[in-house]
Amino acid sequence: MMRSIASAASSADDEATPIAAPTLFAALVGRDLRLAARRRVDVLLPLAFFTVAVSLFPLGVGPETETLRQIAPGVVWVCALLAAMLSVTQLYAGDFADGSLEQMLLSGESSLSIAAAKALAHWLLTGLPLVLAAPVFGLLFDMHQPAIAALVAGLLLGTPILSLLGGLGAALTLGLRSAGVLLILLIVPLCIPALIFGTGAVAAVEAGLDAQGHYSLLGALLIFTALVAPWATASALRIATE
């Protein structure tokens, strides 16, 4: 009788486990969004950096429209990458400093859910605004409508990669001195393929070619990063808090 009760309780726990992870995931995403609403300056800083950096290039390069069209994809992607790295340095620092991160990890919940939720919240706060702002800067560089659409599609696939890899870098450098510099040295080289495929899609559209191959490579890179980066981030968080 006792064995049957124990097995029933064990099966009930097994059934409850898959429900707990999504609940924790949604709670962490909502928590980070609420905290960001109270710290608007920190949220607007990456977007302000992106806006200023992209806007300075036409002033420095000159008003030649053909030159602006050629450099536009690379400029937007590089500025998006730097803006993402600027904001990701504090992804876990606040929770690590006040002990919240350690409590989350000690609660018995999945550290994978913590890493995935943090990456999604970072993309919603940083990556998505950059995607929405991209058409405006495409017009600033006098890009054609198909090229602007390719730029937006590439950023939509590529910016989640930046958030996932940035979260991994933030976890690896958590609690270290000069963490921002180390994060850039570790993560920026890993983001270069996304930058190449994203700018290549726009160049292909401008040349009248099919950009489907670039989108497929970006999608494959996003899937691979989404499968690997949260696991690596979760391991790095456990090591940093031990």
mmCIF file of C-alpha atoms in Angstrom:
data_model
loop_
_atom_site.group_PDB
_atom_site.id
_atom_site.type_symbol
_atom_site.label_atom_id
_atom_site.label_comp_id
_atom_site.label_asym_id
_atom_site.label_seq_id
_atom_site.Cartn_x
_atom_site.Cartn_y
_atom_site.Cartn_z
ATOM 1 C CA MET A 1 0.000 0.000 0.000
ATOM 2 C CA MET A 2 2.765 2.429 0.970
ATOM 3 C CA ARG A 3 4.627 1.603 -2.240
ATOM 4 C CA SER A 4 1.598 2.376 -4.359
ATOM 5 C CA ILE A 5 1.115 5.714 -2.577
ATOM 6 C CA ALA A 6 4.797 6.571 -3.057
ATOM 7 C CA SER A 7 4.679 5.653 -6.739
ATOM 8 C CA ALA A 8 1.519 7.723 -7.182
ATOM 9 C CA ALA A 9 3.168 10.707 -5.505
ATOM 10 C CA SER A 10 6.254 10.252 -7.661
ATOM 11 C CA SER A 11 4.194 10.166 -10.836
ATOM 12 C CA ALA A 12 2.315 13.273 -9.685
ATOM 13 C CA ASP A 13 5.598 15.090 -9.164
ATOM 14 C CA ASP A 14 6.777 14.017 -12.615
ATOM 15 C CA GLU A 15 3.586 15.386 -14.131
ATOM 16 C CA ALA A 16 3.959 18.672 -12.252
ATOM 17 C CA THR A 17 7.560 19.258 -13.334
ATOM 18 C CA PRO A 18 6.835 20.209 -16.971
ATOM 19 C CA ILE A 19 4.276 22.759 -15.735
ATOM 20 C CA ALA A 20 6.658 24.438 -13.293
ATOM 21 C CA ALA A 21 9.277 25.318 -15.902
ATOM 22 C CA PRO A 22 6.920 27.308 -18.200
ATOM 23 C CA THR A 23 5.464 29.037 -15.137
ATOM 24 C CA LEU A 24 8.916 30.091 -13.979
ATOM 25 C CA PHE A 25 9.829 31.135 -17.521
ATOM 26 C CA ALA A 26 6.807 33.420 -17.880
ATOM 27 C CA ALA A 27 7.261 34.820 -14.367
ATOM 28 C CA LEU A 28 10.895 35.744 -15.012
ATOM 29 C CA VAL A 29 10.119 37.376 -18.350
ATOM 30 C CA GLY A 30 7.327 39.415 -16.768
ATOM 31 C CA ARG A 31 9.559 40.347 -13.833
ATOM 32 C CA ASP A 32 12.344 41.626 -16.102
ATOM 33 C CA LEU A 33 9.870 43.625 -18.175
ATOM 34 C CA ARG A 34 8.406 45.226 -15.054
ATOM 35 C CA LEU A 35 11.873 46.069 -13.732
ATOM 36 C CA ALA A 36 12.762 47.591 -17.096
ATOM 37 C CA ALA A 37 9.652 49.786 -16.932
ATOM 38 C CA ARG A 38 11.030 51.249 -13.707
ATOM 39 C CA ARG A 39 14.517 51.728 -15.161
ATOM 40 C CA ARG A 40 13.675 53.409 -18.423
ATOM 41 C CA VAL A 41 17.051 55.079 -18.779
ATOM 42 C CA ASP A 42 18.839 51.706 -18.813
ATOM 43 C CA VAL A 43 16.378 50.395 -21.398
ATOM 44 C CA LEU A 44 16.584 53.448 -23.665
ATOM 45 C CA LEU A 45 20.390 53.672 -23.545
ATOM 46 C CA PRO A 46 21.061 50.902 -26.141
ATOM 47 C CA LEU A 47 18.416 52.321 -28.481
ATOM 48 C CA ALA A 48 19.852 55.823 -28.049
ATOM 49 C CA PHE A 49 23.347 54.511 -28.776
ATOM 50 C CA PHE A 50 22.057 52.709 -31.866
ATOM 51 C CA THR A 51 20.272 55.838 -33.096
ATOM 52 C CA VAL A 52 23.227 58.163 -32.581
ATOM 53 C CA ALA A 53 25.803 55.759 -34.021
ATOM 54 C CA VAL A 54 23.813 55.019 -37.175
ATOM 55 C CA SER A 55 22.910 58.689 -37.682
ATOM 56 C CA LEU A 56 26.547 59.801 -37.596
ATOM 57 C CA PHE A 57 27.634 57.686 -40.564
ATOM 58 C CA PRO A 58 25.788 59.704 -43.259
ATOM 59 C CA LEU A 59 27.361 62.855 -41.843
ATOM 60 C CA GLY A 60 30.848 61.362 -41.952
ATOM 61 C CA VAL A 61 30.605 59.517 -45.280
ATOM 62 C CA GLY A 62 28.821 62.214 -47.249
ATOM 63 C CA PRO A 63 25.518 62.597 -49.112
ATOM 64 C CA GLU A 64 26.281 60.231 -52.014
ATOM 65 C CA THR A 65 23.255 57.942 -52.114
ATOM 66 C CA GLU A 66 24.990 55.022 -53.806
ATOM 67 C CA THR A 67 27.708 54.931 -51.153
ATOM 68 C CA LEU A 68 25.133 55.151 -48.373
ATOM 69 C CA ARG A 69 23.158 52.245 -49.828
ATOM 70 C CA GLN A 70 26.278 50.087 -49.978
ATOM 71 C CA ILE A 71 27.356 50.696 -46.388
ATOM 72 C CA ALA A 72 23.879 50.777 -44.824
ATOM 73 C CA PRO A 73 23.463 47.035 -44.012
ATOM 74 C CA GLY A 74 26.897 46.759 -42.427
ATOM 75 C CA VAL A 75 26.458 49.968 -40.432
ATOM 76 C CA VAL A 76 23.056 48.952 -39.061
ATOM 77 C CA TRP A 77 24.224 45.445 -38.168
ATOM 78 C CA VAL A 78 27.442 46.576 -36.481
ATOM 79 C CA CYS A 79 25.586 49.213 -34.459
ATOM 80 C CA ALA A 80 22.924 46.652 -33.500
ATOM 81 C CA LEU A 81 25.640 44.252 -32.342
ATOM 82 C CA LEU A 82 27.358 46.919 -30.240
ATOM 83 C CA ALA A 83 24.032 48.084 -28.781
ATOM 84 C CA ALA A 84 23.187 44.515 -27.761
ATOM 85 C CA MET A 85 26.589 44.052 -26.117
ATOM 86 C CA LEU A 86 26.152 47.386 -24.318
ATOM 87 C CA SER A 87 22.916 46.284 -22.678
ATOM 88 C CA VAL A 88 23.718 42.620 -22.006
ATOM 89 C CA THR A 89 26.513 43.347 -19.513
ATOM 90 C CA GLN A 90 23.928 43.957 -16.775
ATOM 91 C CA LEU A 91 21.718 41.005 -17.651
ATOM 92 C CA TYR A 92 22.632 38.997 -14.524
ATOM 93 C CA ALA A 93 24.729 41.523 -12.583
ATOM 94 C CA GLY A 94 21.834 43.033 -10.615
ATOM 95 C CA ASP A 95 20.351 39.686 -9.599
ATOM 96 C CA PHE A 96 23.809 38.390 -8.724
ATOM 97 C CA ALA A 97 24.591 41.429 -6.560
ATOM 98 C CA ASP A 98 21.391 41.287 -4.464
ATOM 99 C CA GLY A 99 21.349 37.488 -4.154
ATOM 100 C CA SER A 100 18.233 36.962 -6.284
ATOM 101 C CA LEU A 101 20.074 34.831 -8.812
ATOM 102 C CA GLU A 102 21.401 32.481 -6.146
ATOM 103 C CA GLN A 103 17.925 32.112 -4.647
ATOM 104 C CA MET A 104 16.494 31.264 -8.079
ATOM 105 C CA LEU A 105 19.109 28.590 -8.609
ATOM 106 C CA LEU A 106 18.640 27.176 -5.086
ATOM 107 C CA SER A 107 14.862 27.035 -5.462
ATOM 108 C CA GLY A 108 15.146 23.760 -7.380
ATOM 109 C CA GLU A 109 13.687 25.219 -10.562
ATOM 110 C CA SER A 110 15.389 24.652 -13.899
ATOM 111 C CA SER A 111 18.360 26.941 -14.505
ATOM 112 C CA LEU A 112 17.672 26.425 -18.204
ATOM 113 C CA SER A 113 14.369 28.286 -17.789
ATOM 114 C CA ILE A 114 16.196 31.152 -16.087
ATOM 115 C CA ALA A 115 18.701 31.467 -18.935
ATOM 116 C CA ALA A 116 16.034 31.275 -21.650
ATOM 117 C CA ALA A 117 13.752 33.780 -19.898
ATOM 118 C CA LYS A 118 16.575 36.272 -19.437
ATOM 119 C CA ALA A 119 17.538 36.004 -23.111
ATOM 120 C CA LEU A 120 13.928 36.489 -24.250
ATOM 121 C CA ALA A 121 13.439 39.503 -21.980
ATOM 122 C CA HIS A 122 16.660 41.042 -23.297
ATOM 123 C CA TRP A 123 15.507 40.571 -26.887
ATOM 124 C CA LEU A 124 12.096 42.108 -26.176
ATOM 125 C CA LEU A 125 13.726 45.130 -24.572
ATOM 126 C CA THR A 126 16.672 45.584 -26.936
ATOM 127 C CA GLY A 127 16.470 43.443 -30.068
ATOM 128 C CA LEU A 128 12.819 44.058 -30.965
ATOM 129 C CA PRO A 129 13.101 47.892 -30.755
ATOM 130 C CA LEU A 130 16.146 47.723 -33.046
ATOM 131 C CA VAL A 131 14.165 45.653 -35.553
ATOM 132 C CA LEU A 132 11.289 48.160 -35.442
ATOM 133 C CA ALA A 133 13.671 51.103 -35.851
ATOM 134 C CA ALA A 134 15.521 49.562 -38.812
ATOM 135 C CA PRO A 135 13.095 50.799 -41.544
ATOM 136 C CA VAL A 136 13.594 54.393 -40.402
ATOM 137 C CA PHE A 137 17.350 54.102 -40.752
ATOM 138 C CA GLY A 138 16.923 52.308 -44.064
ATOM 139 C CA LEU A 139 15.141 55.419 -45.339
ATOM 140 C CA LEU A 140 17.903 57.569 -43.830
ATOM 141 C CA PHE A 141 20.415 55.692 -46.019
ATOM 142 C CA ASP A 142 18.085 55.946 -49.042
ATOM 143 C CA MET A 143 17.677 52.174 -49.313
ATOM 144 C CA HIS A 144 15.073 50.691 -51.628
ATOM 145 C CA GLN A 145 11.967 49.072 -50.179
ATOM 146 C CA PRO A 146 13.011 45.448 -50.943
ATOM 147 C CA ALA A 147 16.398 46.076 -49.328
ATOM 148 C CA ILE A 148 14.739 47.547 -46.228
ATOM 149 C CA ALA A 149 12.476 44.504 -46.001
ATOM 150 C CA ALA A 150 15.527 42.224 -46.268
ATOM 151 C CA LEU A 151 17.298 44.233 -43.564
ATOM 152 C CA VAL A 152 14.323 43.915 -41.211
ATOM 153 C CA ALA A 153 13.944 40.179 -41.916
ATOM 154 C CA GLY A 154 17.630 39.604 -41.265
ATOM 155 C CA LEU A 155 17.535 41.538 -38.000
ATOM 156 C CA LEU A 156 14.418 39.645 -36.942
ATOM 157 C CA LEU A 157 16.328 36.380 -37.313
ATOM 158 C CA GLY A 158 19.687 37.686 -36.137
ATOM 159 C CA THR A 159 18.981 39.796 -33.059
ATOM 160 C CA PRO A 160 17.755 36.786 -30.992
ATOM 161 C CA ILE A 161 21.153 35.218 -31.700
ATOM 162 C CA LEU A 162 22.822 38.308 -30.249
ATOM 163 C CA SER A 163 20.667 38.091 -27.113
ATOM 164 C CA LEU A 164 21.324 34.370 -26.620
ATOM 165 C CA LEU A 165 25.067 34.690 -27.102
ATOM 166 C CA GLY A 166 25.133 37.858 -25.026
ATOM 167 C CA GLY A 167 23.433 36.042 -22.182
ATOM 168 C CA LEU A 168 26.079 33.345 -22.394
ATOM 169 C CA GLY A 169 28.835 35.937 -22.237
ATOM 170 C CA ALA A 170 27.182 37.705 -19.301
ATOM 171 C CA ALA A 171 27.022 34.403 -17.399
ATOM 172 C CA LEU A 172 30.633 33.515 -18.188
ATOM 173 C CA THR A 173 31.932 36.895 -16.997
ATOM 174 C CA LEU A 174 29.611 37.189 -13.997
ATOM 175 C CA GLY A 175 31.393 38.620 -10.967
ATOM 176 C CA LEU A 176 34.664 39.240 -12.826
ATOM 177 C CA ARG A 177 36.528 42.509 -13.089
ATOM 178 C CA SER A 178 36.340 44.231 -16.485
ATOM 179 C CA ALA A 179 33.427 41.944 -17.323
ATOM 180 C CA GLY A 180 32.268 44.219 -20.162
ATOM 181 C CA VAL A 181 35.586 44.045 -21.986
ATOM 182 C CA LEU A 182 35.837 40.286 -21.519
ATOM 183 C CA LEU A 183 32.275 39.825 -22.731
ATOM 184 C CA ILE A 184 32.996 41.703 -25.951
ATOM 185 C CA LEU A 185 36.179 39.723 -26.568
ATOM 186 C CA LEU A 186 34.340 36.427 -26.012
ATOM 187 C CA ILE A 187 31.024 37.033 -27.747
ATOM 188 C CA VAL A 188 31.600 39.436 -30.647
ATOM 189 C CA PRO A 189 33.600 36.860 -32.681
ATOM 190 C CA LEU A 190 30.735 34.377 -32.241
ATOM 191 C CA CYS A 191 28.261 36.948 -33.592
ATOM 192 C CA ILE A 192 30.195 37.597 -36.800
ATOM 193 C CA PRO A 193 28.434 34.826 -38.827
ATOM 194 C CA ALA A 194 25.045 36.392 -38.071
ATOM 195 C CA LEU A 195 26.371 39.774 -39.182
ATOM 196 C CA ILE A 196 27.758 38.301 -42.418
ATOM 197 C CA PHE A 197 24.559 36.465 -43.346
ATOM 198 C CA GLY A 198 22.370 39.437 -42.387
ATOM 199 C CA THR A 199 24.284 41.916 -44.526
ATOM 200 C CA GLY A 200 24.637 39.330 -47.292
ATOM 201 C CA ALA A 201 20.849 39.026 -47.553
ATOM 202 C CA VAL A 202 20.519 42.755 -48.185
ATOM 203 C CA ALA A 203 23.377 42.713 -50.695
ATOM 204 C CA ALA A 204 21.725 39.835 -52.555
ATOM 205 C CA VAL A 205 18.409 41.696 -52.770
ATOM 206 C CA GLU A 206 20.171 44.848 -53.969
ATOM 207 C CA ALA A 207 21.872 42.790 -56.698
ATOM 208 C CA GLY A 208 18.553 41.270 -57.783
ATOM 209 C CA LEU A 209 19.396 37.814 -56.446
ATOM 210 C CA ASP A 210 17.482 35.461 -54.175
ATOM 211 C CA ALA A 211 18.305 35.963 -50.479
ATOM 212 C CA GLN A 212 16.657 32.722 -49.341
ATOM 213 C CA GLY A 213 20.016 31.050 -48.755
ATOM 214 C CA HIS A 214 21.090 33.792 -46.345
ATOM 215 C CA TYR A 215 17.786 33.548 -44.466
ATOM 216 C CA SER A 216 18.151 29.764 -44.241
ATOM 217 C CA LEU A 217 21.647 30.092 -42.789
ATOM 218 C CA LEU A 218 20.457 32.699 -40.300
ATOM 219 C CA GLY A 219 17.553 30.468 -39.309
ATOM 220 C CA ALA A 220 19.835 27.463 -38.884
ATOM 221 C CA LEU A 221 22.212 29.551 -36.792
ATOM 222 C CA LEU A 222 19.296 30.764 -34.654
ATOM 223 C CA ILE A 223 18.050 27.202 -34.060
ATOM 224 C CA PHE A 224 21.532 25.969 -33.163
ATOM 225 C CA THR A 225 22.110 28.906 -30.804
ATOM 226 C CA ALA A 226 18.692 28.478 -29.178
ATOM 227 C CA LEU A 227 19.454 24.816 -28.508
ATOM 228 C CA VAL A 228 23.010 25.242 -27.214
ATOM 229 C CA ALA A 229 23.337 28.704 -25.640
ATOM 230 C CA PRO A 230 20.740 28.321 -22.831
ATOM 231 C CA TRP A 231 22.336 25.049 -21.689
ATOM 232 C CA ALA A 232 25.796 26.614 -21.657
ATOM 233 C CA THR A 233 24.441 29.718 -19.903
ATOM 234 C CA ALA A 234 22.744 27.610 -17.236
ATOM 235 C CA SER A 235 26.006 25.751 -16.544
ATOM 236 C CA ALA A 236 27.935 29.024 -16.363
ATOM 237 C CA LEU A 237 25.412 30.447 -13.885
ATOM 238 C CA ARG A 238 25.714 27.442 -11.615
ATOM 239 C CA ILE A 239 29.502 27.704 -11.679
ATOM 240 C CA ALA A 240 29.436 31.454 -10.980
ATOM 241 C CA THR A 241 27.194 31.073 -7.921
ATOM 242 C CA GLU A 242 29.043 28.154 -6.339
#
